[in-house]
Amino acid sequence: MDYSQDPPRILSNYLVHAPKPFNAEPHLPLLVNAGLITPTDVFFKRNHGPIPDIQLEDHQVYIGVQSHGQSDAGVEWKALSMNDIMTRWPKATITASLQCAGNRREGLAQLKEVKGVIWKAGTISNAVWSGPRLCDILKDIAGVPQDLHNEMIRNYHVSFEADDHVKEDACYGSSIPLRKAMDPLGDVILAYEMNGQPLTRDHGFPLRVIVPGYIGARSVKFLQKILVQPQESTSFFQRRDYKILPPWIDSSNVDTAWDTTVSLGEMNVQCVICTPMEKEVILCPKPVTVKGYAISGGGRAIYRVELSVDGGKTWEPVDKIEQTPDKISGMYWAWALWEKKVPKILTTSEIVVRAYDSSGNMQPEFPIWNYRGVMNNAWFRVNNVIQM
Ligand code: MTE
Ligand code: MO
């Protein structure tokens, strides 16, 4: 793999886990202090291969429909230029957070061996994305019916393929249920802008999918192919990755479990303390403002965030939670930022946070180990804050 054409990045913003492919999470205090909208050069970066060098004028997106029993070779592809994508349909703007399913994998790696990048808690960011709605394009180009009760919409999937090179498969790919793509309140878009600017190469230039409310893996970057089909994508990343394998599955028997374990879609409820950090030095006797983020999947709102400074014996609600629903759909695709002023933190205090979402889901007290180390949303704990 050739990484010589990778773009420059502001490395000081990140904890870099791997340079090739470039995998980096922003430092937690920077992430929360940057505000509700994460600047692009702070946004986490998760790649499986080199960043492709694509020219806007040359890029084409191919769209096809595969019916039951039809071979891949039988699919009739229709090509769209980037100019078509940018001019033929209304431009929608969605504020949505992306979170990697592997966020906080570190907490599971501490229990038992896991496979994957050992992410801490910064593998999440929030941005404003713009581009056409996938439901409009699928209706016009692929003839997908808009009636959500239609049998095809209930049973089919939309697969995405990227124009990149990865070691696991021919390219990066993934899929979502067709019903998510066609749901007018699902807000799935093909984004060519991030935070008001053309997408940067790291984040998928010239075009990426944004699947709000879902794990980041479904928001395919460098988008090249869209296929409506009766089954999930056959990509490695849909079938052999991003699943919560049962607890008796490890490296010795993992190949027995992939086909019987469902693929991940919606995120679970998550909440993290970004500042102070573990072992951070704080000047006393000043009160400390504890700050962090919270999010849930499927557009569910954050309903309550509770903080404890005694390891979870007693709890109080945080002082402030900032979260805005989408202006049109009313869905909560963007994270909540919260804060709480705490009069005193002792070196012996364990600070703990937990959130509830609008369906009443609450984070589990302890991490739930799984071999791929995904979806860790246990109560987040900070210890050993040092008073000077
Ligand atoms: N798309 C392509 N083409 N290649 C990739 O490696 N990584 C996925 C997804 N889309 C990936 C991709 C994963 S696992 C995540 S979490 C998000 O992109 C990360 O998006 P970001 O790099 O813009 O933060
Ligand atoms: Mo991811």
Short mmCIF file of C-alpha atoms and ligand atoms in Angstrom, two decimals:
data_model
loop_
_atom_site.label_atom_id
_atom_site.label_comp_id
_atom_site.label_asym_id
_atom_site.label_seq_id
_atom_site.Cartn_x
_atom_site.Cartn_y
_atom_site.Cartn_z
CA MET A 1 0.00 0.00 0.00
CA ASP A 2 1.29 3.43 -0.95
CA TYR A 3 0.75 6.15 1.66
CA SER A 4 2.96 8.77 0.00
CA GLN A 5 -0.07 10.76 -1.26
CA ASP A 6 -1.79 11.03 2.14
CA PRO A 7 -2.77 14.64 3.02
CA PRO A 8 -1.06 16.65 5.80
CA ARG A 9 -2.75 16.74 9.23
CA ILE A 10 -2.34 18.81 12.40
CA LEU A 11 -0.75 16.04 14.41
CA SER A 12 -0.63 18.01 17.67
CA ASN A 13 -4.45 17.85 17.84
CA TYR A 14 -4.41 14.07 17.96
CA LEU A 15 -3.47 10.95 19.74
CA VAL A 16 -2.24 9.05 16.68
CA HIS A 17 -2.77 5.29 17.00
CA ALA A 18 -1.38 4.40 13.59
CA PRO A 19 0.12 6.55 10.82
CA LYS A 20 -0.54 4.04 8.00
CA PRO A 21 -3.47 3.79 7.66
CA PHE A 22 -3.97 7.09 9.48
CA ASN A 23 -6.03 6.48 12.62
CA ALA A 24 -6.20 9.28 15.14
CA GLU A 25 -8.52 10.65 17.83
CA PRO A 26 -8.48 14.23 19.13
CA HIS A 27 -7.33 14.85 22.68
CA LEU A 28 -10.45 14.81 24.87
CA PRO A 29 -10.19 18.35 26.36
CA LEU A 30 -9.63 19.78 22.86
CA LEU A 31 -12.62 17.82 21.53
CA VAL A 32 -15.07 19.21 24.11
CA ASN A 33 -13.59 22.73 24.23
CA ALA A 34 -13.82 23.02 20.44
CA GLY A 35 -17.60 23.31 20.92
CA LEU A 36 -20.73 21.67 19.53
CA ILE A 37 -19.38 21.62 15.96
CA THR A 38 -15.98 19.95 15.76
CA PRO A 39 -13.57 21.81 13.44
CA THR A 40 -12.49 19.57 10.56
CA ASP A 41 -8.84 19.55 11.64
CA VAL A 42 -9.90 18.29 15.09
CA PHE A 43 -12.45 15.69 13.83
CA PHE A 44 -11.34 12.07 14.46
CA LYS A 45 -9.90 10.27 11.45
CA ARG A 46 -10.46 6.58 10.86
CA ASN A 47 -9.10 4.89 7.73
CA HIS A 48 -8.49 1.35 6.54
CA GLY A 49 -6.03 2.25 3.77
CA PRO A 50 -4.33 5.12 1.95
CA ILE A 51 -6.43 8.22 1.16
CA PRO A 52 -7.28 8.01 -2.57
CA ASP A 53 -6.37 11.00 -4.72
CA ILE A 54 -9.62 11.61 -6.62
CA GLN A 55 -10.26 14.43 -9.11
CA LEU A 56 -13.71 16.03 -8.82
CA GLU A 57 -14.17 16.28 -12.61
CA ASP A 58 -13.36 12.61 -13.21
CA HIS A 59 -15.32 11.10 -10.36
CA GLN A 60 -18.46 9.12 -11.16
CA VAL A 61 -20.91 7.44 -8.85
CA TYR A 62 -22.57 4.27 -10.16
CA ILE A 63 -26.06 3.31 -9.05
CA GLY A 64 -27.73 -0.04 -9.62
CA VAL A 65 -30.51 -2.35 -8.46
CA GLN A 66 -30.09 -6.09 -8.07
CA SER A 67 -33.21 -8.19 -7.80
CA HIS A 68 -33.60 -11.60 -6.14
CA GLY A 69 -31.48 -14.24 -7.84
CA GLN A 70 -29.87 -11.77 -10.25
CA SER A 71 -26.10 -12.10 -10.66
CA ASP A 72 -23.71 -9.20 -10.06
CA ALA A 73 -22.90 -9.19 -13.77
CA GLY A 74 -26.57 -8.67 -14.62
CA VAL A 75 -26.82 -5.32 -12.80
CA GLU A 76 -27.36 -2.29 -15.04
CA TRP A 77 -25.35 0.61 -13.67
CA LYS A 78 -26.25 4.27 -14.16
CA ALA A 79 -23.46 6.82 -13.76
CA LEU A 80 -23.74 10.23 -12.11
CA SER A 81 -21.05 12.89 -12.29
CA MET A 82 -20.24 15.04 -9.28
CA ASN A 83 -21.92 17.89 -11.14
CA ASP A 84 -25.13 15.82 -11.32
CA ILE A 85 -24.90 15.06 -7.60
CA MET A 86 -24.37 18.72 -6.76
CA THR A 87 -27.06 20.23 -8.98
CA ARG A 88 -29.89 17.78 -9.72
CA TRP A 89 -31.39 17.45 -6.23
CA PRO A 90 -32.06 19.88 -3.38
CA LYS A 91 -29.14 20.27 -1.00
CA ALA A 92 -29.95 19.13 2.54
CA THR A 93 -27.88 20.18 5.54
CA ILE A 94 -27.70 17.89 8.59
CA THR A 95 -25.73 18.26 11.80
CA ALA A 96 -24.69 14.76 12.82
CA SER A 97 -22.09 13.11 15.01
CA LEU A 98 -20.04 10.18 13.79
CA GLN A 99 -18.80 7.71 16.37
CA CYS A 100 -16.67 4.69 15.58
CA ALA A 101 -18.09 1.45 16.98
CA GLY A 102 -14.59 0.91 18.39
CA ASN A 103 -14.70 4.08 20.51
CA ARG A 104 -13.48 3.17 24.05
CA ARG A 105 -12.14 -0.21 22.90
CA GLU A 106 -9.35 0.35 25.41
CA GLY A 107 -11.80 -0.40 28.24
CA LEU A 108 -12.51 -3.85 26.77
CA ALA A 109 -8.84 -4.55 25.94
CA GLN A 110 -8.11 -4.19 29.65
CA LEU A 111 -10.39 -7.16 30.35
CA LYS A 112 -9.19 -9.62 27.71
CA GLU A 113 -7.50 -9.63 24.29
CA VAL A 114 -9.48 -7.80 21.60
CA LYS A 115 -8.86 -7.23 17.89
CA GLY A 116 -8.68 -3.68 16.56
CA VAL A 117 -7.21 -0.22 17.10
CA ILE A 118 -7.07 0.41 20.86
CA TRP A 119 -9.12 3.62 20.79
CA LYS A 120 -9.64 5.72 23.89
CA ALA A 121 -12.81 7.83 24.22
CA GLY A 122 -12.22 10.43 21.48
CA THR A 123 -13.35 8.43 18.45
CA ILE A 124 -16.39 10.65 17.99
CA SER A 125 -16.94 14.14 16.53
CA ASN A 126 -19.81 16.30 15.34
CA ALA A 127 -20.07 18.21 12.06
CA VAL A 128 -22.45 19.91 9.64
CA TRP A 129 -22.83 17.89 6.43
CA SER A 130 -24.48 18.92 3.16
CA GLY A 131 -25.58 17.15 0.01
CA PRO A 132 -28.58 15.52 -1.64
CA ARG A 133 -30.82 13.10 0.21
CA LEU A 134 -30.19 9.48 -0.75
CA CYS A 135 -33.98 8.84 -0.86
CA ASP A 136 -34.39 11.42 -3.66
CA ILE A 137 -31.59 9.88 -5.74
CA LEU A 138 -32.80 6.31 -5.25
CA LYS A 139 -36.33 7.30 -6.26
CA ASP A 140 -35.21 9.10 -9.44
CA ILE A 141 -32.27 6.96 -10.57
CA ALA A 142 -33.05 3.50 -9.20
CA GLY A 143 -36.85 3.71 -9.28
CA VAL A 144 -37.17 2.72 -5.61
CA PRO A 145 -40.78 3.18 -4.45
CA GLN A 146 -41.37 5.79 -1.77
CA ASP A 147 -44.16 3.97 0.05
CA LEU A 148 -42.46 2.76 3.22
CA HIS A 149 -44.90 -0.17 3.45
CA ASN A 150 -43.63 -1.53 0.15
CA GLU A 151 -42.22 -5.03 0.47
CA MET A 152 -38.96 -4.06 -1.24
CA ILE A 153 -38.33 -1.29 1.27
CA ARG A 154 -38.91 -3.64 4.18
CA ASN A 155 -36.55 -6.36 2.93
CA TYR A 156 -33.80 -4.79 0.82
CA HIS A 157 -30.51 -3.12 1.70
CA VAL A 158 -28.40 -0.38 0.12
CA SER A 159 -24.73 -1.24 -0.27
CA PHE A 160 -21.99 1.34 -0.64
CA GLU A 161 -18.55 0.81 -2.13
CA ALA A 162 -15.59 3.14 -1.92
CA ASP A 163 -12.90 4.09 -4.38
CA ASP A 164 -10.05 3.10 -2.03
CA HIS A 165 -7.65 0.23 -1.41
CA VAL A 166 -7.72 -1.70 1.85
CA LYS A 167 -6.04 -4.90 2.91
CA GLU A 168 -9.19 -6.69 4.13
CA ASP A 169 -11.16 -6.62 0.87
CA ALA A 170 -11.20 -5.24 -2.70
CA CYS A 171 -12.34 -1.86 -1.31
CA TYR A 172 -14.09 -0.44 1.75
CA GLY A 173 -17.81 -1.22 1.73
CA SER A 174 -20.86 -1.43 3.93
CA SER A 175 -24.66 -1.37 3.80
CA ILE A 176 -27.74 -0.10 5.57
CA PRO A 177 -31.36 -1.29 5.41
CA LEU A 178 -33.22 0.28 2.48
CA ARG A 179 -35.90 1.46 4.92
CA LYS A 180 -33.33 3.69 6.68
CA ALA A 181 -32.23 5.15 3.35
CA MET A 182 -35.81 5.83 2.16
CA ASP A 183 -37.18 7.14 5.47
CA PRO A 184 -37.65 10.89 4.99
CA LEU A 185 -36.92 11.26 8.73
CA GLY A 186 -33.81 9.06 8.39
CA ASP A 187 -31.78 11.96 6.99
CA VAL A 188 -29.29 9.81 5.04
CA ILE A 189 -27.43 12.11 2.68
CA LEU A 190 -24.57 11.95 0.20
CA ALA A 191 -22.35 14.70 1.58
CA TYR A 192 -19.95 16.73 -0.53
CA GLU A 193 -19.55 19.41 2.15
CA MET A 194 -18.40 19.25 5.75
CA ASN A 195 -18.65 22.33 7.99
CA GLY A 196 -19.48 24.51 4.97
CA GLN A 197 -16.41 23.52 2.92
CA PRO A 198 -15.83 20.83 0.29
CA LEU A 199 -15.09 17.51 2.04
CA THR A 200 -11.41 17.14 2.84
CA ARG A 201 -9.60 14.09 1.47
CA ASP A 202 -9.33 12.55 4.94
CA HIS A 203 -13.10 12.72 5.38
CA GLY A 204 -14.06 11.25 2.02
CA PHE A 205 -13.50 13.72 -0.83
CA PRO A 206 -15.32 14.12 -3.11
CA LEU A 207 -18.39 12.33 -1.70
CA ARG A 208 -19.35 10.28 1.32
CA VAL A 209 -22.46 8.79 2.81
CA ILE A 210 -23.71 10.20 6.10
CA VAL A 211 -25.92 7.74 7.98
CA PRO A 212 -26.95 9.67 11.09
CA GLY A 213 -27.65 7.67 14.24
CA TYR A 214 -25.61 4.68 13.00
CA ILE A 215 -22.05 3.57 13.80
CA GLY A 216 -19.44 5.48 11.80
CA ALA A 217 -18.52 2.43 9.72
CA ARG A 218 -21.71 2.81 7.63
CA SER A 219 -20.83 6.35 6.53
CA VAL A 220 -18.71 5.23 3.58
CA LYS A 221 -16.15 7.76 2.32
CA PHE A 222 -14.83 8.16 -1.27
CA LEU A 223 -18.21 6.83 -2.43
CA GLN A 224 -18.18 5.16 -5.83
CA LYS A 225 -20.99 2.60 -6.00
CA ILE A 226 -24.50 2.35 -4.60
CA LEU A 227 -26.35 -0.94 -5.04
CA VAL A 228 -29.90 -1.68 -3.92
CA GLN A 229 -30.02 -5.42 -3.25
CA PRO A 230 -31.98 -8.13 -1.39
CA GLN A 231 -29.16 -8.89 1.04
CA GLU A 232 -26.65 -6.95 3.13
CA SER A 233 -23.37 -5.93 1.53
CA THR A 234 -21.02 -8.89 1.18
CA SER A 235 -18.09 -6.63 2.12
CA PHE A 236 -15.73 -7.76 4.85
CA PHE A 237 -16.76 -4.68 6.82
CA GLN A 238 -20.42 -5.71 6.87
CA ARG A 239 -19.98 -9.47 7.35
CA ARG A 240 -16.68 -10.02 9.20
CA ASP A 241 -16.39 -6.93 11.37
CA TYR A 242 -18.57 -4.49 13.39
CA LYS A 243 -20.58 -7.11 15.25
CA ILE A 244 -20.95 -7.73 19.00
CA LEU A 245 -19.71 -11.33 19.02
CA PRO A 246 -20.98 -13.43 21.94
CA PRO A 247 -18.71 -13.60 25.02
CA TRP A 248 -17.56 -17.19 24.33
CA ILE A 249 -16.11 -16.16 20.95
CA ASP A 250 -12.40 -15.24 20.81
CA SER A 251 -9.52 -15.53 18.33
CA SER A 252 -9.68 -19.35 18.46
CA ASN A 253 -13.25 -19.77 17.20
CA VAL A 254 -14.18 -16.42 15.67
CA ASP A 255 -14.85 -17.82 12.21
CA THR A 256 -17.77 -19.88 13.54
CA ALA A 257 -19.72 -16.83 14.69
CA TRP A 258 -19.77 -14.19 11.95
CA ASP A 259 -22.72 -15.55 9.97
CA THR A 260 -24.96 -15.99 13.02
CA THR A 261 -24.28 -12.57 14.57
CA VAL A 262 -26.19 -9.51 13.33
CA SER A 263 -24.39 -6.48 11.91
CA LEU A 264 -24.39 -3.29 13.93
CA GLY A 265 -26.51 -0.35 12.85
CA GLU A 266 -27.76 2.17 15.41
CA MET A 267 -25.41 3.35 18.15
CA ASN A 268 -26.13 2.71 21.82
CA VAL A 269 -26.29 5.34 24.57
CA GLN A 270 -22.86 6.75 25.38
CA CYS A 271 -21.43 9.40 27.71
CA VAL A 272 -17.83 10.42 28.41
CA ILE A 273 -15.98 12.88 30.64
CA CYS A 274 -13.54 14.87 28.47
CA THR A 275 -12.12 17.14 31.16
CA PRO A 276 -10.58 16.70 33.70
CA MET A 277 -8.67 13.70 32.43
CA GLU A 278 -7.18 10.77 34.29
CA LYS A 279 -4.14 11.95 36.28
CA GLU A 280 -4.72 15.58 35.26
CA VAL A 281 -3.17 18.15 37.59
CA ILE A 282 -5.71 20.71 38.87
CA LEU A 283 -5.02 23.80 40.98
CA CYS A 284 -6.98 23.75 44.23
CA PRO A 285 -9.02 24.93 45.98
CA LYS A 286 -10.75 26.11 42.78
CA PRO A 287 -14.06 24.46 41.86
CA VAL A 288 -13.68 22.22 38.83
CA THR A 289 -15.96 22.26 35.79
CA VAL A 290 -16.39 18.70 34.58
CA LYS A 291 -17.28 18.57 30.87
CA GLY A 292 -18.09 15.90 28.36
CA TYR A 293 -20.31 14.57 25.60
CA ALA A 294 -23.28 12.23 25.43
CA ILE A 295 -25.08 10.67 22.49
CA SER A 296 -27.50 7.91 21.60
CA GLY A 297 -28.33 6.13 18.36
CA GLY A 298 -31.36 6.22 16.08
CA GLY A 299 -32.03 9.93 16.64
CA ARG A 300 -32.92 9.40 20.31
CA ALA A 301 -32.33 12.41 22.57
CA ILE A 302 -30.13 12.46 25.66
CA TYR A 303 -32.67 12.57 28.44
CA ARG A 304 -30.47 12.95 31.55
CA VAL A 305 -26.77 12.95 32.46
CA GLU A 306 -25.77 12.13 36.03
CA LEU A 307 -22.41 12.67 37.70
CA SER A 308 -20.89 11.10 40.81
CA VAL A 309 -17.70 12.20 42.56
CA ASP A 310 -17.67 9.25 44.96
CA GLY A 311 -17.29 6.33 42.59
CA GLY A 312 -21.00 5.92 41.96
CA LYS A 313 -22.40 5.94 45.52
CA THR A 314 -24.28 9.21 45.09
CA TRP A 315 -25.34 11.00 41.90
CA GLU A 316 -26.46 14.45 40.82
CA PRO A 317 -27.75 15.69 37.48
CA VAL A 318 -25.30 17.83 35.51
CA ASP A 319 -25.93 21.61 35.42
CA LYS A 320 -26.35 22.00 31.68
CA ILE A 321 -26.96 19.78 28.64
CA GLU A 322 -26.80 21.32 25.16
CA GLN A 323 -28.34 19.27 22.35
CA THR A 324 -30.24 20.42 19.27
CA PRO A 325 -32.61 18.29 17.18
CA ASP A 326 -32.56 18.46 13.40
CA LYS A 327 -34.63 21.47 12.26
CA ILE A 328 -36.74 19.45 9.82
CA SER A 329 -36.88 15.85 11.06
CA GLY A 330 -36.70 16.67 14.77
CA MET A 331 -34.25 13.79 15.24
CA TYR A 332 -31.29 14.01 17.61
CA TRP A 333 -28.40 13.12 15.32
CA ALA A 334 -25.91 15.43 17.02
CA TRP A 335 -24.26 14.78 20.35
CA ALA A 336 -25.05 16.64 23.57
CA LEU A 337 -22.33 18.57 25.37
CA TRP A 338 -22.83 18.82 29.13
CA GLU A 339 -21.06 20.34 32.10
CA LYS A 340 -21.19 20.45 35.86
CA LYS A 341 -19.37 22.62 38.35
CA VAL A 342 -18.01 20.52 41.20
CA PRO A 343 -16.90 22.44 44.32
CA LYS A 344 -14.15 20.05 45.30
CA ILE A 345 -12.38 17.05 43.82
CA LEU A 346 -10.03 15.06 46.01
CA THR A 347 -7.18 12.96 44.69
CA THR A 348 -9.13 9.98 46.00
CA SER A 349 -12.37 10.95 44.24
CA GLU A 350 -13.55 8.72 41.45
CA ILE A 351 -15.60 10.83 39.02
CA VAL A 352 -18.22 8.79 37.19
CA VAL A 353 -20.76 9.74 34.55
CA ARG A 354 -23.77 7.98 33.06
CA ALA A 355 -26.50 9.04 30.64
CA TYR A 356 -30.07 8.01 29.86
CA ASP A 357 -31.59 8.39 26.42
CA SER A 358 -35.19 9.27 25.57
CA SER A 359 -36.14 5.56 25.41
CA GLY A 360 -34.95 5.11 29.00
CA ASN A 361 -31.82 3.19 28.02
CA MET A 362 -29.01 3.71 30.52
CA GLN A 363 -25.36 2.78 30.17
CA PRO A 364 -24.26 -0.44 31.90
CA GLU A 365 -22.15 -0.10 35.05
CA PHE A 366 -19.42 -2.42 33.77
CA PRO A 367 -17.95 -2.96 30.30
CA ILE A 368 -19.27 -5.93 28.33
CA TRP A 369 -16.33 -7.69 26.68
CA ASN A 370 -16.55 -8.88 23.09
CA TYR A 371 -13.71 -10.02 20.85
CA ARG A 372 -13.98 -7.15 18.35
CA GLY A 373 -14.12 -4.65 21.20
CA VAL A 374 -17.10 -2.72 19.88
CA MET A 375 -19.86 -0.63 21.47
CA ASN A 376 -18.24 -0.18 24.88
CA ASN A 377 -20.59 2.23 26.67
CA ALA A 378 -19.95 1.39 30.32
CA TRP A 379 -20.14 4.20 32.92
CA PHE A 380 -17.14 6.43 32.25
CA ARG A 381 -14.75 6.82 35.18
CA VAL A 382 -11.93 9.29 35.86
CA ASN A 383 -9.46 8.61 38.66
CA ASN A 384 -6.33 10.12 40.16
CA VAL A 385 -6.99 13.75 39.36
CA ILE A 386 -4.05 15.35 41.16
CA GLN A 387 -4.51 18.46 43.33
CA MET A 388 -1.62 20.94 43.48
N1 MTE B 1 -14.98 4.76 4.26
C1 MTE B 1 -13.93 4.34 3.53
N2 MTE B 1 -13.98 4.44 2.22
N3 MTE B 1 -12.82 3.82 4.13
C2 MTE B 1 -12.74 3.70 5.49
O1 MTE B 1 -11.71 3.22 6.00
N4 MTE B 1 -13.89 3.99 7.66
C3 MTE B 1 -15.22 3.96 8.28
C4 MTE B 1 -16.11 5.07 7.74
N5 MTE B 1 -16.03 5.13 6.30
C5 MTE B 1 -13.85 4.11 6.28
C6 MTE B 1 -14.96 4.67 5.61
C7 MTE B 1 -15.21 4.03 9.72
S1 MTE B 1 -14.91 2.59 10.55
C8 MTE B 1 -15.54 5.18 10.40
S2 MTE B 1 -15.69 5.20 12.07
C9 MTE B 1 -15.78 6.45 9.68
O2 MTE B 1 -15.65 6.30 8.27
C10 MTE B 1 -14.79 7.52 10.11
O3 MTE B 1 -15.01 8.72 9.45
P1 MTE B 1 -13.96 9.90 9.54
O4 MTE B 1 -12.60 9.41 9.17
O5 MTE B 1 -14.49 10.96 8.65
O6 MTE B 1 -13.96 10.37 10.98
MO MO B 2 -15.30 2.90 12.80
#
